[in-house]
Amino acid sequence: PAAARTPPAPPPTSSRRFTPDSDPQAFVNHLRLQFTVFVLEQSWPLAADRRNRQAIENPIDPLSCFVQAYAGEEVAGTVRGTMLDRAFPHKTLLRHHLLSGRLPLALGQLATLNSVAVRADLRGRQLPIAGFPEPLTIAKAMVCELVDWCREQGAVAVIFTAICGVSSVFFEHLGAYVLDPPFNVPQVADSMVNMALVTGDRERFEEQRSPLRFRCPQREASDRERECLAYCRCRHQAALAGRTIEQLSFPPGASRADDR
């Protein structure tokens, strides 16, 4: 019998940051991957140019930073991050956490992230990624790079809204906290959940075995960071109410495979 063939090694994977101005072609690639993943695959109500098969530019895009992953020379994934003192997407869903006595942070100390998209054929694969000592998924590598950028901009925490399911499990496993019980918004079939990730939360990253532990600086937390952590941990405990993130995120009998 013929000898079994060794499957080809996956192409080397890396990621880099850009803005729409610094790399217009990378931004077009971002819009195209958004269209493929969110519009075609997930039927998300995203404004799109179907003729050119790409999402329509969002007003916050020029104010944001993007991370794009590459498998060899091909675009493999993309994610967007924004400092809240520049723009505040999903403000109506998140602003109650900034009221007096809640998150003790100014807008310049907060960031958000969204539009995490990975090519279907590479989704969920543990791959060797430049800058990490162990294999991980493309989505996790991109979020780590984006959290680095947020920290460099002065963000103490990243707050965001995730789909309740694979996305919420993905972010909780990375080290994020659940801020609110699941809720629904008009025109969206999936439940949503608000979450927060504290950029210097090494203890949490170690506890979750998150790849963010490889990038988080080792230093003493400031008083403001400790207040932020206390708030996030309290909200997380209340939202889960003794459940695991999987129990919160999936109804009984639903598939729980994490393909990020």
Short mmCIF file of C-alpha atoms in Angstrom, two decimals:
data_model
loop_
_atom_site.label_atom_id
_atom_site.label_comp_id
_atom_site.label_asym_id
_atom_site.label_seq_id
_atom_site.Cartn_x
_atom_site.Cartn_y
_atom_site.Cartn_z
CA PRO A 1 0.00 0.00 0.00
CA ALA A 2 1.08 3.56 -0.65
CA ALA A 3 2.65 5.37 2.28
CA ALA A 4 0.31 7.74 4.11
CA ARG A 5 0.86 11.33 3.11
CA THR A 6 1.77 13.84 5.77
CA PRO A 7 -0.76 16.70 5.72
CA PRO A 8 0.78 20.01 4.68
CA ALA A 9 1.84 22.29 7.51
CA PRO A 10 -0.39 25.34 7.96
CA PRO A 11 1.11 28.59 6.65
CA PRO A 12 2.85 30.81 9.21
CA THR A 13 0.36 33.12 10.91
CA SER A 14 0.96 36.69 12.01
CA SER A 15 -1.02 39.83 12.73
CA ARG A 16 -0.53 43.56 12.39
CA ARG A 17 -2.29 46.81 13.20
CA PHE A 18 -3.52 49.40 10.73
CA THR A 19 -5.96 52.26 10.26
CA PRO A 20 -8.04 53.02 7.15
CA ASP A 21 -5.58 55.81 6.33
CA SER A 22 -2.38 53.87 6.96
CA ASP A 23 -3.39 50.88 4.81
CA PRO A 24 -6.45 51.39 2.58
CA GLN A 25 -6.17 47.91 1.04
CA ALA A 26 -6.15 46.24 4.46
CA PHE A 27 -9.27 48.22 5.31
CA VAL A 28 -11.00 46.97 2.14
CA ASN A 29 -10.02 43.44 3.17
CA HIS A 30 -11.63 44.12 6.56
CA LEU A 31 -14.90 45.18 4.90
CA ARG A 32 -14.87 42.14 2.63
CA LEU A 33 -14.29 39.70 5.47
CA GLN A 34 -17.02 41.41 7.50
CA PHE A 35 -19.41 40.83 4.60
CA THR A 36 -18.47 37.17 4.24
CA VAL A 37 -18.70 36.32 7.94
CA PHE A 38 -21.46 38.56 9.24
CA VAL A 39 -23.74 39.06 6.23
CA LEU A 40 -23.39 35.80 4.27
CA GLU A 41 -22.64 33.31 7.05
CA GLN A 42 -24.49 34.77 10.02
CA SER A 43 -27.24 36.85 8.32
CA TRP A 44 -26.37 39.76 10.60
CA PRO A 45 -28.27 43.03 9.80
CA LEU A 46 -25.09 44.81 8.76
CA ALA A 47 -25.15 47.58 6.15
CA ALA A 48 -23.54 46.07 3.07
CA ASP A 49 -22.70 46.66 -0.56
CA ARG A 50 -23.82 43.31 -1.96
CA ARG A 51 -22.70 44.08 -5.49
CA ASN A 52 -19.09 44.53 -4.34
CA ARG A 53 -19.47 41.94 -1.56
CA GLN A 54 -18.26 44.11 1.27
CA ALA A 55 -19.65 45.81 4.35
CA ILE A 56 -20.26 49.54 4.20
CA GLU A 57 -17.77 51.69 6.08
CA ASN A 58 -18.88 52.55 9.61
CA PRO A 59 -18.58 56.19 10.80
CA ILE A 60 -16.32 55.03 13.64
CA ASP A 61 -13.86 53.28 11.31
CA PRO A 62 -11.64 56.36 10.70
CA LEU A 63 -11.42 56.79 14.50
CA SER A 64 -10.44 53.19 15.19
CA CYS A 65 -7.48 50.82 15.07
CA PHE A 66 -7.73 47.45 13.34
CA VAL A 67 -5.80 44.22 13.72
CA GLN A 68 -5.64 41.92 10.73
CA ALA A 69 -4.33 38.36 10.82
CA TYR A 70 -2.55 36.70 7.92
CA ALA A 71 -2.02 33.02 7.13
CA GLY A 72 1.01 33.31 4.94
CA GLU A 73 0.08 36.15 2.59
CA GLU A 74 -3.70 35.65 2.83
CA VAL A 75 -6.04 37.59 5.10
CA ALA A 76 -7.27 35.25 7.84
CA GLY A 77 -9.10 37.50 10.31
CA THR A 78 -9.86 41.03 11.42
CA VAL A 79 -11.05 42.97 14.49
CA ARG A 80 -11.68 46.66 15.30
CA GLY A 81 -10.91 48.60 18.48
CA THR A 82 -11.87 52.15 19.48
CA MET A 83 -11.03 54.40 22.41
CA LEU A 84 -14.29 55.69 23.88
CA ASP A 85 -13.11 59.30 24.04
CA ARG A 86 -12.95 59.17 20.22
CA ALA A 87 -16.21 57.30 19.55
CA PHE A 88 -18.64 55.25 21.62
CA PRO A 89 -20.39 52.53 19.56
CA HIS A 90 -23.24 50.74 21.35
CA LYS A 91 -23.36 53.57 23.87
CA THR A 92 -27.01 52.95 24.68
CA LEU A 93 -26.17 49.38 25.73
CA LEU A 94 -23.11 50.21 27.83
CA ARG A 95 -23.43 53.72 29.25
CA HIS A 96 -25.18 52.63 32.47
CA HIS A 97 -21.84 51.16 33.59
CA LEU A 98 -20.30 54.63 33.52
CA LEU A 99 -22.82 56.20 35.90
CA SER A 100 -21.75 57.38 39.35
CA GLY A 101 -20.67 54.53 41.62
CA ARG A 102 -20.04 52.07 38.80
CA LEU A 103 -16.98 51.80 36.54
CA PRO A 104 -14.69 54.47 38.03
CA LEU A 105 -13.11 55.39 34.68
CA ALA A 106 -13.15 58.32 32.29
CA LEU A 107 -13.80 57.74 28.57
CA GLY A 108 -10.08 58.15 27.89
CA GLN A 109 -9.45 55.13 30.13
CA LEU A 110 -11.94 52.93 28.28
CA ALA A 111 -11.92 51.20 24.91
CA THR A 112 -14.27 48.90 23.05
CA LEU A 113 -13.81 46.15 20.47
CA ASN A 114 -16.08 44.53 17.93
CA SER A 115 -16.26 42.92 14.48
CA VAL A 116 -14.11 39.88 15.33
CA ALA A 117 -14.17 37.90 12.07
CA VAL A 118 -12.11 34.86 11.09
CA ARG A 119 -12.18 32.92 7.83
CA ALA A 120 -14.33 29.80 8.21
CA ASP A 121 -11.60 27.37 7.09
CA LEU A 122 -9.22 28.67 9.78
CA ARG A 123 -11.73 29.22 12.58
CA GLY A 124 -11.07 27.30 15.77
CA ARG A 125 -7.68 25.90 14.65
CA GLN A 126 -4.82 25.99 17.14
CA LEU A 127 -1.96 27.46 15.10
CA PRO A 128 1.59 28.64 15.75
CA ILE A 129 1.33 32.45 15.82
CA ALA A 130 4.23 34.89 15.77
CA GLY A 131 4.83 36.42 19.21
CA PHE A 132 3.23 33.62 21.28
CA PRO A 133 5.02 30.69 22.95
CA GLU A 134 2.19 28.21 22.32
CA PRO A 135 -0.37 27.60 19.54
CA LEU A 136 -3.68 29.45 19.76
CA THR A 137 -6.56 30.47 17.54
CA ILE A 138 -6.40 33.42 15.18
CA ALA A 139 -9.26 35.16 17.00
CA LYS A 140 -7.45 35.00 20.34
CA ALA A 141 -4.20 36.26 18.81
CA MET A 142 -5.96 39.24 17.22
CA VAL A 143 -7.75 40.19 20.44
CA CYS A 144 -4.45 39.98 22.34
CA GLU A 145 -2.83 42.36 19.85
CA LEU A 146 -5.78 44.72 20.08
CA VAL A 147 -5.74 44.69 23.89
CA ASP A 148 -2.05 45.62 23.70
CA TRP A 149 -3.01 48.62 21.58
CA CYS A 150 -5.79 49.60 23.98
CA ARG A 151 -3.39 49.42 26.93
CA GLU A 152 -0.87 51.57 25.07
CA GLN A 153 -3.59 54.19 24.51
CA GLY A 154 -4.27 54.32 28.26
CA ALA A 155 -7.28 52.00 28.44
CA VAL A 156 -7.73 50.38 31.85
CA ALA A 157 -10.71 48.35 30.61
CA VAL A 158 -12.29 47.28 27.33
CA ILE A 159 -16.09 47.14 27.46
CA PHE A 160 -18.17 45.63 24.68
CA THR A 161 -21.31 43.74 23.72
CA ALA A 162 -21.03 40.13 22.53
CA ILE A 163 -23.50 37.63 21.12
CA CYS A 164 -24.60 35.28 23.88
CA GLY A 165 -23.21 31.93 22.81
CA VAL A 166 -19.86 31.12 21.21
CA SER A 167 -18.76 34.78 21.43
CA SER A 168 -19.54 35.22 25.13
CA VAL A 169 -17.81 31.92 25.97
CA PHE A 170 -14.80 32.94 23.85
CA PHE A 171 -14.36 36.27 25.64
CA GLU A 172 -14.95 34.85 29.12
CA HIS A 173 -12.29 32.21 28.47
CA LEU A 174 -9.94 35.01 27.42
CA GLY A 175 -10.46 36.68 30.80
CA ALA A 176 -13.44 39.01 30.31
CA TYR A 177 -16.17 39.49 32.91
CA VAL A 178 -19.92 39.38 32.27
CA LEU A 179 -21.44 42.71 33.29
CA ASP A 180 -25.16 42.07 32.70
CA PRO A 181 -27.51 39.14 32.21
CA PRO A 182 -28.38 38.34 28.57
CA PHE A 183 -30.76 40.75 26.82
CA ASN A 184 -32.28 41.28 23.39
CA VAL A 185 -32.17 44.24 21.02
CA PRO A 186 -34.51 45.06 18.11
CA GLN A 187 -33.81 43.40 14.73
CA VAL A 188 -31.30 40.95 16.23
CA ALA A 189 -32.41 37.36 16.82
CA ASP A 190 -29.56 36.44 19.16
CA SER A 191 -29.40 37.42 22.81
CA MET A 192 -26.56 39.79 23.72
CA VAL A 193 -24.42 40.19 26.81
CA ASN A 194 -22.28 43.11 27.99
CA MET A 195 -18.73 42.26 29.03
CA ALA A 196 -15.52 43.92 30.24
CA LEU A 197 -11.89 42.96 30.03
CA VAL A 198 -9.43 44.72 32.36
CA THR A 199 -6.19 45.22 30.44
CA GLY A 200 -3.86 44.70 33.42
CA ASP A 201 -5.73 41.81 35.05
CA ARG A 202 -2.86 39.29 35.16
CA GLU A 203 -4.46 37.27 37.98
CA ARG A 204 -7.59 36.69 35.90
CA PHE A 205 -5.60 35.88 32.75
CA GLU A 206 -3.55 33.29 34.67
CA GLU A 207 -6.70 31.83 36.22
CA GLN A 208 -8.31 31.42 32.76
CA ARG A 209 -5.07 30.27 31.10
CA SER A 210 -5.67 33.11 28.67
CA PRO A 211 -2.94 33.98 26.14
CA LEU A 212 -3.29 37.54 27.44
CA ARG A 213 -1.09 36.40 30.34
CA PHE A 214 1.86 36.38 27.93
CA ARG A 215 1.35 40.08 27.07
CA CYS A 216 0.18 41.58 30.38
CA PRO A 217 2.84 43.62 32.22
CA GLN A 218 3.81 42.51 35.71
CA ARG A 219 3.16 45.44 38.02
CA GLU A 220 1.11 46.47 41.02
CA ALA A 221 -2.48 47.49 40.24
CA SER A 222 -3.40 51.12 40.84
CA ASP A 223 -6.25 52.14 43.13
CA ARG A 224 -8.39 52.92 40.06
CA GLU A 225 -7.66 49.49 38.57
CA ARG A 226 -8.55 47.76 41.84
CA GLU A 227 -11.87 49.64 41.96
CA CYS A 228 -12.56 48.63 38.37
CA LEU A 229 -11.73 44.98 39.10
CA ALA A 230 -13.95 44.95 42.18
CA TYR A 231 -16.87 46.28 40.12
CA CYS A 232 -16.33 43.79 37.28
CA ARG A 233 -15.99 40.80 39.61
CA CYS A 234 -19.14 41.76 41.52
CA ARG A 235 -21.15 42.15 38.31
CA HIS A 236 -19.75 38.89 36.93
CA GLN A 237 -20.75 36.94 40.02
CA ALA A 238 -24.25 38.43 40.01
CA ALA A 239 -24.79 37.84 36.27
CA LEU A 240 -23.67 34.21 36.37
CA ALA A 241 -25.61 33.50 39.59
CA GLY A 242 -23.72 30.28 40.23
CA ARG A 243 -23.73 29.16 36.57
CA THR A 244 -20.78 28.58 34.29
CA ILE A 245 -20.41 30.81 31.26
CA GLU A 246 -21.52 27.88 29.10
CA GLN A 247 -24.71 27.46 31.14
CA LEU A 248 -25.43 31.17 30.84
CA SER A 249 -24.68 31.30 27.12
CA PHE A 250 -26.40 28.21 25.73
CA PRO A 251 -29.91 26.84 26.22
CA PRO A 252 -30.16 23.14 27.17
CA GLY A 253 -29.33 20.89 24.25
CA ALA A 254 -27.66 23.62 22.15
CA SER A 255 -24.28 23.05 20.54
CA ARG A 256 -21.46 24.39 22.69
CA ALA A 257 -18.54 24.01 20.29
CA ASP A 258 -16.30 27.04 20.40
CA ASP A 259 -15.09 27.61 16.86
CA ARG A 260 -13.18 30.80 17.61
#
